[in-house]
Short mmCIF file of C-alpha atoms and ligand atoms in Angstrom, two decimals:
data_model
loop_
_atom_site.label_atom_id
_atom_site.label_comp_id
_atom_site.label_asym_id
_atom_site.label_seq_id
_atom_site.Cartn_x
_atom_site.Cartn_y
_atom_site.Cartn_z
CA MET G 1 -16.15 13.99 9.67
CA SER G 2 -18.72 17.46 10.00
CA SER G 3 -20.60 16.47 6.79
CA ASN G 4 -24.55 16.92 5.64
CA LYS G 5 -26.52 13.68 4.43
CA ALA G 6 -28.01 15.75 2.10
CA PHE G 7 -25.10 16.72 0.55
CA ASN G 8 -24.65 15.55 -2.94
CA PRO G 9 -21.22 16.33 -4.81
CA PHE G 10 -22.33 15.58 -7.89
CA GLU G 11 -25.81 18.31 -8.09
CA MET G 12 -23.14 20.54 -6.96
CA ALA G 13 -21.00 19.85 -9.69
CA GLN G 14 -23.94 20.54 -11.90
CA THR G 15 -24.67 24.13 -10.39
CA GLN G 16 -21.15 25.07 -11.09
CA PHE G 17 -21.65 23.89 -14.21
CA ASP G 18 -24.95 25.37 -15.04
CA LYS G 19 -23.53 29.08 -13.83
CA VAL G 20 -21.08 28.94 -16.23
CA ALA G 21 -23.31 27.49 -18.77
CA ALA G 22 -25.31 30.58 -18.85
CA ILE G 23 -22.53 33.19 -18.70
CA LEU G 24 -21.11 31.23 -21.95
CA ASP G 25 -24.59 31.29 -23.20
CA LEU G 26 -24.32 27.50 -24.02
CA ASP G 27 -26.27 25.95 -25.92
CA ASP G 28 -28.45 23.08 -25.21
CA ALA G 29 -27.29 20.52 -26.57
CA THR G 30 -23.64 21.31 -25.58
CA ARG G 31 -25.11 21.87 -22.41
CA GLN G 32 -26.61 18.06 -21.90
CA ILE G 33 -23.67 16.54 -22.83
CA LEU G 34 -21.42 18.14 -20.50
CA ARG G 35 -24.00 17.85 -17.57
CA ASN G 36 -23.99 14.48 -17.85
CA PRO G 37 -20.52 11.90 -17.90
CA LEU G 38 -20.36 10.55 -21.62
CA ARG G 39 -19.95 6.57 -20.11
CA GLU G 40 -19.92 5.50 -16.29
CA TYR G 41 -19.72 1.40 -15.12
CA HIS G 42 -21.06 0.18 -11.64
CA PHE G 43 -19.88 -3.64 -10.97
CA SER G 44 -19.36 -5.99 -8.56
CA ILE G 45 -15.58 -6.74 -7.10
CA PRO G 46 -15.69 -10.34 -4.96
CA VAL G 47 -12.51 -10.93 -2.44
CA ARG G 48 -11.80 -13.48 -0.46
CA MET G 49 -11.03 -12.10 2.89
CA ASP G 50 -7.87 -14.10 4.94
CA ASP G 51 -11.03 -15.54 7.33
CA GLY G 52 -12.23 -17.35 4.30
CA THR G 53 -15.69 -15.83 3.87
CA THR G 54 -16.23 -14.07 0.93
CA LYS G 55 -17.00 -10.45 0.06
CA VAL G 56 -18.28 -8.52 -2.91
CA PHE G 57 -17.58 -5.23 -2.85
CA ARG G 58 -18.44 -1.91 -5.40
CA GLY G 59 -16.65 -1.13 -7.93
CA PHE G 60 -17.01 2.12 -10.30
CA ARG G 61 -15.51 4.56 -13.22
CA VAL G 62 -17.41 6.88 -14.96
CA GLN G 63 -15.87 9.12 -17.85
CA HIS G 64 -17.20 12.75 -17.89
CA ASN G 65 -15.34 14.12 -21.24
CA ASP G 66 -12.44 12.53 -23.44
CA ALA G 67 -13.23 14.85 -26.35
CA ARG G 68 -9.81 16.91 -25.44
CA GLY G 69 -7.66 13.51 -24.92
CA PRO G 70 -8.13 10.09 -22.93
CA SER G 71 -10.30 10.17 -19.46
CA LYS G 72 -8.19 10.45 -16.62
CA GLY G 73 -8.50 9.91 -13.21
CA GLY G 74 -8.26 8.94 -9.34
CA ILE G 75 -9.25 5.94 -7.91
CA ARG G 76 -10.75 6.46 -4.28
CA PHE G 77 -11.01 3.94 -1.96
CA HIS G 78 -13.42 4.70 0.61
CA PRO G 79 -16.16 3.95 2.76
CA GLN G 80 -18.81 6.64 1.82
CA GLU G 81 -17.59 6.30 -1.77
CA THR G 82 -20.79 7.19 -3.74
CA VAL G 83 -21.48 6.86 -7.47
CA ASP G 84 -22.58 10.82 -7.30
CA THR G 85 -19.60 11.60 -5.63
CA VAL G 86 -17.46 9.67 -8.19
CA ARG G 87 -19.38 11.62 -11.08
CA ALA G 88 -18.57 15.22 -9.96
CA LEU G 89 -15.28 14.06 -9.14
CA ALA G 90 -14.99 12.97 -13.05
CA MET G 91 -17.04 16.16 -13.52
CA TRP G 92 -13.95 18.33 -12.07
CA MET G 93 -11.01 15.85 -13.28
CA THR G 94 -12.33 17.21 -17.58
CA TRP G 95 -12.55 21.33 -16.11
CA LYS G 96 -8.91 20.06 -14.36
CA CYS G 97 -7.16 19.11 -17.66
CA ALA G 98 -8.70 21.78 -19.37
CA VAL G 99 -7.79 24.63 -16.83
CA VAL G 100 -4.22 23.60 -17.22
CA ASN G 101 -4.43 22.95 -20.46
CA ILE G 102 -3.04 19.06 -21.00
CA PRO G 103 -4.65 16.75 -24.01
CA LEU G 104 -6.51 14.74 -21.94
CA GLY G 105 -10.41 14.38 -20.10
CA GLY G 106 -12.70 13.60 -17.27
CA GLY G 107 -13.20 10.64 -14.92
CA LYS G 108 -12.87 9.12 -11.28
CA GLY G 109 -13.23 5.35 -10.35
CA GLY G 110 -13.77 4.37 -6.78
CA VAL G 111 -14.58 1.16 -4.40
CA ILE G 112 -16.89 1.22 -1.02
CA CYS G 113 -14.23 -0.05 0.36
CA ASP G 114 -12.22 1.06 3.78
CA PRO G 115 -8.29 0.00 3.55
CA HIS G 116 -8.07 0.36 7.42
CA HIS G 117 -9.19 -2.67 8.26
CA LEU G 118 -8.24 -4.62 4.87
CA SER G 119 -4.89 -6.67 4.33
CA MET G 120 -2.52 -5.94 2.16
CA LYS G 121 -3.38 -9.25 0.20
CA GLU G 122 -6.98 -8.03 0.14
CA GLN G 123 -6.85 -4.66 -0.85
CA GLU G 124 -4.66 -6.46 -3.98
CA GLN G 125 -8.00 -8.94 -4.68
CA ILE G 126 -10.03 -5.50 -5.11
CA CYS G 127 -7.40 -3.63 -7.24
CA ARG G 128 -7.64 -6.46 -9.35
CA GLY G 129 -10.75 -7.41 -9.31
CA TRP G 130 -11.23 -3.53 -10.87
CA VAL G 131 -9.65 -4.05 -13.79
CA ARG G 132 -11.12 -6.99 -14.98
CA GLN G 133 -13.99 -5.60 -14.70
CA MET G 134 -12.37 -2.59 -16.53
CA ALA G 135 -10.17 -4.50 -18.80
CA LYS G 136 -11.94 -3.39 -22.09
CA ASN G 137 -12.68 -0.14 -21.14
CA VAL G 138 -9.73 1.89 -19.63
CA GLY G 139 -6.25 1.83 -21.25
CA PRO G 140 -3.17 4.05 -22.41
CA LEU G 141 -5.55 5.63 -25.41
CA ASN G 142 -8.62 5.70 -23.81
CA ASP G 143 -9.01 6.14 -19.65
CA VAL G 144 -5.72 6.14 -17.72
CA PRO G 145 -6.19 5.89 -14.04
CA ALA G 146 -4.20 7.08 -10.98
CA PRO G 147 -4.35 6.78 -7.36
CA ASP G 148 -6.59 9.23 -5.02
CA VAL G 149 -7.60 9.18 -1.48
CA MET G 150 -6.30 6.04 0.77
CA THR G 151 -5.33 4.10 -2.71
CA ASN G 152 -1.08 4.77 -3.38
CA ALA G 153 1.29 3.33 -5.63
CA GLN G 154 0.92 0.07 -4.50
CA HIS G 155 -2.34 -0.47 -5.38
CA MET G 156 -1.50 1.24 -8.67
CA LEU G 157 1.46 -1.25 -9.98
CA TRP G 158 -1.20 -4.64 -8.79
CA MET G 159 -3.76 -2.78 -10.91
CA LEU G 160 -0.81 -2.06 -14.09
CA ASP G 161 0.31 -5.96 -13.58
CA GLU G 162 -3.18 -7.63 -14.11
CA PHE G 163 -3.72 -5.34 -16.42
CA GLU G 164 -0.49 -6.15 -18.94
CA VAL G 165 -1.53 -10.23 -17.84
CA ILE G 166 -4.88 -9.78 -19.08
CA HIS G 167 -3.43 -8.64 -22.50
CA GLY G 168 -0.12 -9.79 -22.82
CA SER G 169 2.31 -7.27 -23.14
CA LYS G 170 3.61 -3.95 -21.26
CA PHE G 171 1.46 -1.21 -20.80
CA PRO G 172 3.17 1.42 -18.96
CA GLY G 173 0.66 4.30 -20.18
CA PHE G 174 -1.88 2.32 -18.37
CA ILE G 175 -2.24 3.82 -14.98
CA THR G 176 0.02 6.76 -13.47
CA GLY G 177 1.13 7.07 -9.91
CA LYS G 178 3.32 3.66 -10.69
CA PRO G 179 6.21 3.82 -7.99
CA VAL G 180 9.27 5.53 -8.65
CA GLY G 181 11.73 2.33 -10.80
CA MET G 182 8.35 0.96 -12.22
CA GLY G 183 7.11 3.57 -14.63
CA GLY G 184 6.48 6.58 -11.98
CA SER G 185 7.99 10.17 -12.56
CA LEU G 186 10.36 11.20 -9.84
CA GLY G 187 8.17 14.53 -8.06
CA ARG G 188 4.26 13.23 -8.74
CA THR G 189 4.68 12.76 -4.89
CA GLU G 190 5.02 16.32 -3.81
CA ALA G 191 2.81 17.20 -7.46
CA THR G 192 -0.29 18.50 -5.98
CA GLY G 193 0.35 20.01 -2.44
CA TYR G 194 3.43 21.89 -4.46
CA GLY G 195 0.86 22.68 -7.50
CA VAL G 196 -0.98 24.33 -4.81
CA VAL G 197 1.78 26.75 -3.10
CA PHE G 198 2.65 27.76 -6.71
CA THR G 199 -0.55 28.65 -7.08
CA LEU G 200 -0.70 30.36 -3.56
CA ARG G 201 2.73 31.92 -4.55
CA GLU G 202 1.88 33.79 -7.65
CA ALA G 203 -1.74 35.11 -6.05
CA LEU G 204 0.08 36.12 -2.71
CA LYS G 205 2.26 37.84 -5.27
CA ASP G 206 -0.93 39.54 -7.43
CA LEU G 207 -2.44 40.87 -3.62
CA GLY G 208 0.82 42.05 -3.04
CA ILE G 209 1.29 39.62 0.15
CA ARG G 210 4.67 38.67 1.42
CA LEU G 211 4.23 35.25 1.79
CA GLN G 212 7.24 35.05 4.19
CA ASP G 213 4.50 37.20 6.71
CA THR G 214 1.60 35.06 6.09
CA THR G 215 -0.02 32.17 8.97
CA ALA G 216 -2.06 29.51 7.58
CA ALA G 217 -4.80 26.79 8.23
CA VAL G 218 -4.91 23.40 7.10
CA GLN G 219 -7.71 20.52 7.12
CA GLY G 220 -6.03 17.06 6.83
CA PHE G 221 -2.91 16.05 6.42
CA GLY G 222 -2.07 13.19 3.72
CA ASN G 223 -0.46 13.73 0.58
CA VAL G 224 -1.65 16.91 -0.86
CA ALA G 225 -1.33 18.58 2.28
CA GLN G 226 1.80 17.31 3.82
CA TYR G 227 3.93 18.11 0.21
CA ALA G 228 2.15 22.12 0.65
CA ILE G 229 2.60 22.15 4.33
CA GLU G 230 6.30 21.43 3.24
CA LEU G 231 6.81 23.95 0.34
CA TYR G 232 4.84 26.96 2.27
CA GLN G 233 7.53 26.15 5.02
CA GLN G 234 10.27 26.57 2.81
CA LEU G 235 9.34 29.85 1.15
CA GLY G 236 8.93 31.26 4.29
CA GLY G 237 5.07 31.14 5.49
CA LYS G 238 3.75 29.58 9.48
CA VAL G 239 1.63 26.52 9.72
CA ILE G 240 -0.55 27.37 12.50
CA CYS G 241 -2.61 24.20 12.24
CA VAL G 242 -3.91 20.88 10.94
CA SER G 243 -6.67 18.39 11.32
CA SER G 244 -6.68 14.98 10.63
CA TRP G 245 -9.66 12.01 10.97
CA ASP G 246 -8.97 9.96 13.88
CA GLU G 247 -10.14 6.46 12.85
CA ASN G 248 -10.88 5.04 16.99
CA ASP G 249 -12.80 7.96 17.38
CA HIS G 250 -14.70 8.50 14.13
CA CYS G 251 -14.64 11.98 14.06
CA SER G 252 -11.44 14.52 13.19
CA TYR G 253 -8.97 16.91 15.52
CA THR G 254 -7.68 19.80 14.93
CA PHE G 255 -3.69 20.71 16.37
CA ARG G 256 -3.00 23.06 17.06
CA ARG G 257 1.05 24.86 18.23
CA LYS G 258 0.41 28.79 17.55
CA SER G 259 4.39 29.15 17.15
CA GLY G 260 4.06 27.18 14.25
CA ILE G 261 3.65 23.18 13.90
CA ASP G 262 7.36 20.79 12.90
CA LEU G 263 6.11 19.12 9.71
CA ARG G 264 9.05 15.96 10.83
CA GLU G 265 7.55 15.84 13.71
CA LEU G 266 3.88 15.59 13.04
CA LEU G 267 4.86 12.98 10.39
CA LYS G 268 6.77 10.61 13.58
CA ILE G 269 3.55 10.30 15.14
CA THR G 270 0.86 10.08 11.71
CA ASP G 271 -0.31 7.21 10.12
CA LYS G 272 -0.03 5.83 6.50
CA PHE G 273 -3.64 7.51 6.09
CA GLY G 274 -2.61 11.04 7.24
CA GLY G 275 -4.32 10.34 10.88
CA ILE G 276 -2.05 12.21 13.50
CA GLU G 277 -1.59 10.01 17.45
CA LYS G 278 -3.38 12.68 19.45
CA THR G 279 -1.07 11.56 22.65
CA GLU G 280 2.05 11.89 20.78
CA ALA G 281 0.91 15.06 19.80
CA LYS G 282 -0.73 16.50 23.25
CA LYS G 283 3.43 15.44 24.92
CA LEU G 284 5.28 17.78 21.38
CA GLY G 285 2.56 20.61 23.20
CA TYR G 286 -0.20 21.06 20.79
CA GLU G 287 -3.69 21.45 21.44
CA ILE G 288 -6.26 19.04 19.87
CA LEU G 289 -9.59 21.06 18.99
CA ASP G 290 -12.27 20.16 17.70
CA GLY G 291 -12.19 18.47 13.67
CA ASP G 292 -13.79 21.84 12.69
CA ALA G 293 -11.59 24.28 14.39
CA TRP G 294 -8.89 24.80 11.69
CA ILE G 295 -11.88 26.20 9.27
CA GLU G 296 -12.27 29.99 12.59
CA GLN G 297 -8.13 30.44 12.98
CA GLU G 298 -7.17 33.87 12.90
CA VAL G 299 -5.13 33.17 9.95
CA ASP G 300 -3.90 34.72 6.44
CA ILE G 301 -4.41 31.41 4.52
CA LEU G 302 -7.08 28.80 4.76
CA LEU G 303 -6.34 25.28 2.81
CA PRO G 304 -8.40 22.76 3.26
CA ALA G 305 -7.19 19.60 2.52
CA ALA G 306 -9.11 16.85 3.54
CA LEU G 307 -12.35 15.62 1.50
CA GLU G 308 -15.18 17.88 -0.39
CA ASN G 309 -17.88 19.62 1.73
CA GLN G 310 -15.80 20.66 4.40
CA ILE G 311 -16.84 24.20 4.03
CA ARG G 312 -20.59 24.50 4.15
CA GLN G 313 -23.77 26.79 4.99
CA ASP G 314 -22.96 26.12 8.82
CA ASN G 315 -19.47 26.68 8.92
CA VAL G 316 -19.01 29.65 6.52
CA ASN G 317 -19.21 32.70 8.65
CA LYS G 318 -16.94 30.93 11.81
CA ILE G 319 -14.49 32.45 9.08
CA SER G 320 -12.36 35.05 10.28
CA GLN G 321 -11.76 38.63 9.07
CA LYS G 322 -8.84 38.17 8.36
CA VAL G 323 -8.37 35.32 6.50
CA LYS G 324 -7.52 37.07 2.46
CA VAL G 325 -6.99 33.61 0.73
CA ILE G 326 -8.72 30.37 0.50
CA VAL G 327 -6.51 27.81 -1.66
CA GLU G 328 -8.32 24.53 -1.84
CA GLY G 329 -6.11 21.85 -1.80
CA ALA G 330 -8.74 19.35 -2.16
CA ASN G 331 -12.04 18.83 -4.50
CA GLY G 332 -15.31 20.41 -3.52
CA PRO G 333 -14.36 21.39 -0.39
CA THR G 334 -17.23 24.78 -1.08
CA THR G 335 -19.84 23.77 -0.97
CA PRO G 336 -22.13 26.60 -3.51
CA GLU G 337 -23.69 28.12 -1.04
CA ALA G 338 -21.10 29.29 1.50
CA ASP G 339 -19.09 29.95 -2.39
CA LYS G 340 -21.21 32.97 -2.10
CA VAL G 341 -20.55 33.99 0.88
CA ILE G 342 -17.06 34.14 0.72
CA GLN G 343 -17.67 35.82 -2.52
CA GLU G 344 -19.12 38.35 -0.63
CA LYS G 345 -16.54 38.53 2.05
CA GLY G 346 -13.80 39.14 -0.41
CA ILE G 347 -11.68 36.96 0.48
CA PHE G 348 -9.79 35.11 -2.82
CA VAL G 349 -10.22 31.62 -3.36
CA ILE G 350 -8.28 29.74 -5.72
CA PRO G 351 -10.93 27.18 -6.80
CA ASP G 352 -10.25 23.67 -6.48
CA PHE G 353 -9.61 22.04 -9.82
CA LEU G 354 -6.56 25.36 -10.91
CA ALA G 355 -5.42 24.81 -7.55
CA ASN G 356 -4.83 21.08 -7.26
CA ALA G 357 -4.47 20.10 -10.70
CA GLY G 358 -0.97 20.02 -10.43
CA GLY G 359 -0.97 16.14 -9.21
CA VAL G 360 -2.33 15.51 -12.85
CA THR G 361 0.17 17.80 -14.64
CA CYS G 362 2.58 15.61 -13.14
CA SER G 363 0.84 12.03 -14.19
CA TYR G 364 0.17 13.55 -17.47
CA PHE G 365 4.46 13.88 -17.66
CA GLU G 366 4.49 10.52 -16.30
CA GLN G 367 2.66 9.38 -19.21
CA VAL G 368 4.83 10.71 -21.57
CA GLN G 369 7.31 9.87 -19.59
CA SER G 370 6.17 6.14 -19.68
CA ASN G 371 5.53 6.36 -22.81
CA MET G 372 9.41 7.42 -24.17
CA ASN G 373 10.47 5.01 -21.97
CA TYR G 374 12.90 7.89 -20.54
CA PHE G 375 12.57 9.64 -17.36
CA TRP G 376 13.73 12.96 -16.27
CA GLU G 377 15.59 14.63 -13.76
CA LYS G 378 13.07 15.71 -10.39
CA ASP G 379 13.75 19.18 -11.01
CA GLU G 380 12.60 18.62 -14.65
CA VAL G 381 9.29 17.59 -13.64
CA LEU G 382 8.97 19.84 -11.15
CA GLY G 383 10.40 22.89 -13.03
CA LYS G 384 7.48 22.22 -16.24
CA LEU G 385 5.19 21.92 -13.27
CA ASP G 386 5.78 25.22 -11.63
CA VAL G 387 5.83 26.18 -15.58
CA LYS G 388 2.47 25.30 -16.14
CA MET G 389 0.87 25.93 -13.50
CA THR G 390 1.89 29.55 -13.03
CA ALA G 391 0.58 30.17 -16.51
CA ALA G 392 -2.82 28.23 -15.14
CA PHE G 393 -3.14 30.66 -12.57
CA HIS G 394 -2.50 34.14 -14.18
CA ALA G 395 -4.92 32.79 -17.17
CA VAL G 396 -7.76 32.29 -15.05
CA SER G 397 -6.79 35.34 -13.13
CA ASP G 398 -6.22 37.83 -16.42
CA LEU G 399 -9.34 36.50 -17.13
CA ALA G 400 -11.07 37.52 -13.87
CA LYS G 401 -9.55 40.76 -14.00
CA LYS G 402 -10.51 41.67 -16.81
CA ARG G 403 -13.83 40.21 -17.05
CA ASN G 404 -14.91 41.40 -13.31
CA LEU G 405 -15.85 37.29 -12.62
CA TYR G 406 -14.64 35.46 -9.33
CA MET G 407 -11.89 33.10 -9.78
CA ARG G 408 -13.38 30.01 -9.71
CA ASP G 409 -16.31 31.16 -12.83
CA ALA G 410 -13.07 32.85 -14.62
CA ALA G 411 -11.39 28.84 -14.04
CA TYR G 412 -14.91 27.45 -15.30
CA VAL G 413 -14.68 30.29 -18.49
CA ILE G 414 -11.69 28.49 -20.14
CA SER G 415 -12.11 24.99 -19.09
CA VAL G 416 -16.05 24.49 -20.05
CA SER G 417 -15.10 26.54 -23.06
CA ARG G 418 -11.90 24.99 -23.60
CA VAL G 419 -14.22 21.73 -23.86
CA ALA G 420 -17.54 22.91 -25.39
CA GLN G 421 -14.77 23.85 -27.89
CA ALA G 422 -13.70 20.07 -28.54
CA CYS G 423 -17.03 18.96 -28.40
CA LYS G 424 -17.91 21.18 -31.81
CA ASP G 425 -14.66 20.91 -33.34
CA ARG G 426 -15.46 16.89 -32.99
CA GLY G 427 -18.57 17.68 -34.48
CA TRP G 428 -20.17 16.07 -31.57
CA VAL G 429 -22.92 19.20 -31.16
P1 NAD S 1 -4.79 11.38 2.04
O1 NAD S 1 -5.81 10.48 1.99
O2 NAD S 1 -3.43 11.48 1.72
O3 NAD S 1 -5.24 12.49 2.95
C1 NAD S 1 -6.07 12.81 3.44
C2 NAD S 1 -6.49 13.50 4.65
O4 NAD S 1 -7.45 14.36 5.52
C3 NAD S 1 -5.70 12.76 6.06
O5 NAD S 1 -5.04 13.09 7.25
C4 NAD S 1 -7.63 12.75 6.60
O6 NAD S 1 -6.84 12.36 8.41
C5 NAD S 1 -7.76 14.08 6.74
N1 NAD S 1 -9.51 13.47 6.61
C6 NAD S 1 -10.30 13.27 6.11
N2 NAD S 1 -11.36 13.60 6.91
C7 NAD S 1 -11.05 14.37 7.69
C8 NAD S 1 -12.11 15.40 8.19
N3 NAD S 1 -13.31 15.08 8.00
N4 NAD S 1 -11.48 16.24 7.90
C9 NAD S 1 -10.09 16.82 8.85
N5 NAD S 1 -9.60 15.54 8.06
C10 NAD S 1 -9.54 14.70 7.74
O7 NAD S 1 -5.66 11.70 0.86
P2 NAD S 1 -5.18 13.62 -0.35
O8 NAD S 1 -4.82 12.64 -1.69
O9 NAD S 1 -4.21 14.16 0.70
O10 NAD S 1 -6.79 14.24 -1.23
C11 NAD S 1 -6.71 14.88 -0.13
C12 NAD S 1 -7.99 15.91 -1.16
O11 NAD S 1 -7.19 15.85 -2.69
C13 NAD S 1 -8.71 14.86 -1.62
O12 NAD S 1 -10.44 15.31 -1.86
C14 NAD S 1 -8.48 14.56 -3.16
O13 NAD S 1 -9.57 14.34 -3.70
C15 NAD S 1 -7.75 16.12 -3.37
N6 NAD S 1 -6.44 15.78 -4.49
C16 NAD S 1 -6.08 15.13 -4.13
C17 NAD S 1 -4.51 14.57 -5.41
C18 NAD S 1 -3.58 14.03 -5.47
O14 NAD S 1 -2.68 13.36 -6.02
N7 NAD S 1 -3.15 13.08 -4.28
C19 NAD S 1 -5.32 15.13 -6.74
C20 NAD S 1 -5.79 16.02 -6.84
C21 NAD S 1 -6.43 16.76 -5.61
#
């Protein structure tokens, strides 16, 4: 992974917040409340490993703000997870729920572990252990977890089961991202990637560019990237490369085919973590380039959909002059220093917490359906998602035009003012 050791996502989230707090001229108390999480939990999860030893994993949950509704946010399993990453992601969740105007706050959780090297039984124990530690502080009315990097519907179901055993009743609204048929929503798997493309489609319309005439380079080939590529290609766009993490070589690679990648074909040689098999890809005519190569491609659109801290001061100037739009599928892919350069270059940015808000919006739909115990058809879910994402995009782009703001700043102005207002209305500040 290309990453800078000194990078601290929480400092980055706070820097972004400070910028918008100044634009909005927020008072000191509101700044203090919003600059830091309201609450956080750090705990140990002991697991009896398959070889008979006991290993202790570190878990976290951060509830950044719940003035607008229960905290909402995923749980990541990652070997390099840090509490500052979780804090940053929790804060971004607050802004994300606010920008799409759903009645939820922001939270995030994580466990320092690497599912590549854990059996399903060991992962189940981590899930159940996480819930045992948090059972009194999460729930449908105060904090609703969801999947994130390296967690999926199965992990959510184990967590739900443990929560229901502890509380002795059924609480389908406790967690989202559940399997379909077990309280999950149709369309959730597609939601984040499709949501990214709904905002991209609207941006291109605004810019007067035909989507069918565009090309894109994608970083990552997991849930977000795969479904974003699916819809973008269905609408006529051409993806010339994707990149993914190689667990054996401990680095990432870019897989390029200038005539366009074939999603179905690549999926056949991709593991469940979104890692692409190099030798097989070569046979299919893909060039294997270094991990950072995706950013240097002569394309109209860059779609980072892997991890945070990927567009930095050291590689931002590699971005081709042809690039017109950066649509941030990942959370926090662009550092503030790189962001300044992108702004100066005049590239249109669809910021992460707007672009990838489709996931949480669909999670909200899942909560609504779970609480009603009535489930909608997939078309209805995706139709409602399109309406929400399109409305959120235009609210941000209209404000950006009206006040001559950078798109990221306009999105922040909308989100932070909504959350600040909720804190005020509740009498917190
Ligand atoms: P995922 O685990 O399904 O896929 C991640 C992909 O990134 C994999 O293909 C992996 O090989 C690749 N990758 C990892 N490190 C890399 C590197 N250094 N260089 C290149 N590729 C690398 O994860 P996901 O669910 O697709 O999430 C991707 C990003 O989107 C994360 O930042 C996540 O927080 C964010 N996000 C996800 C959702 C969701 O609903 N899944 C919602 C909102 C935001």
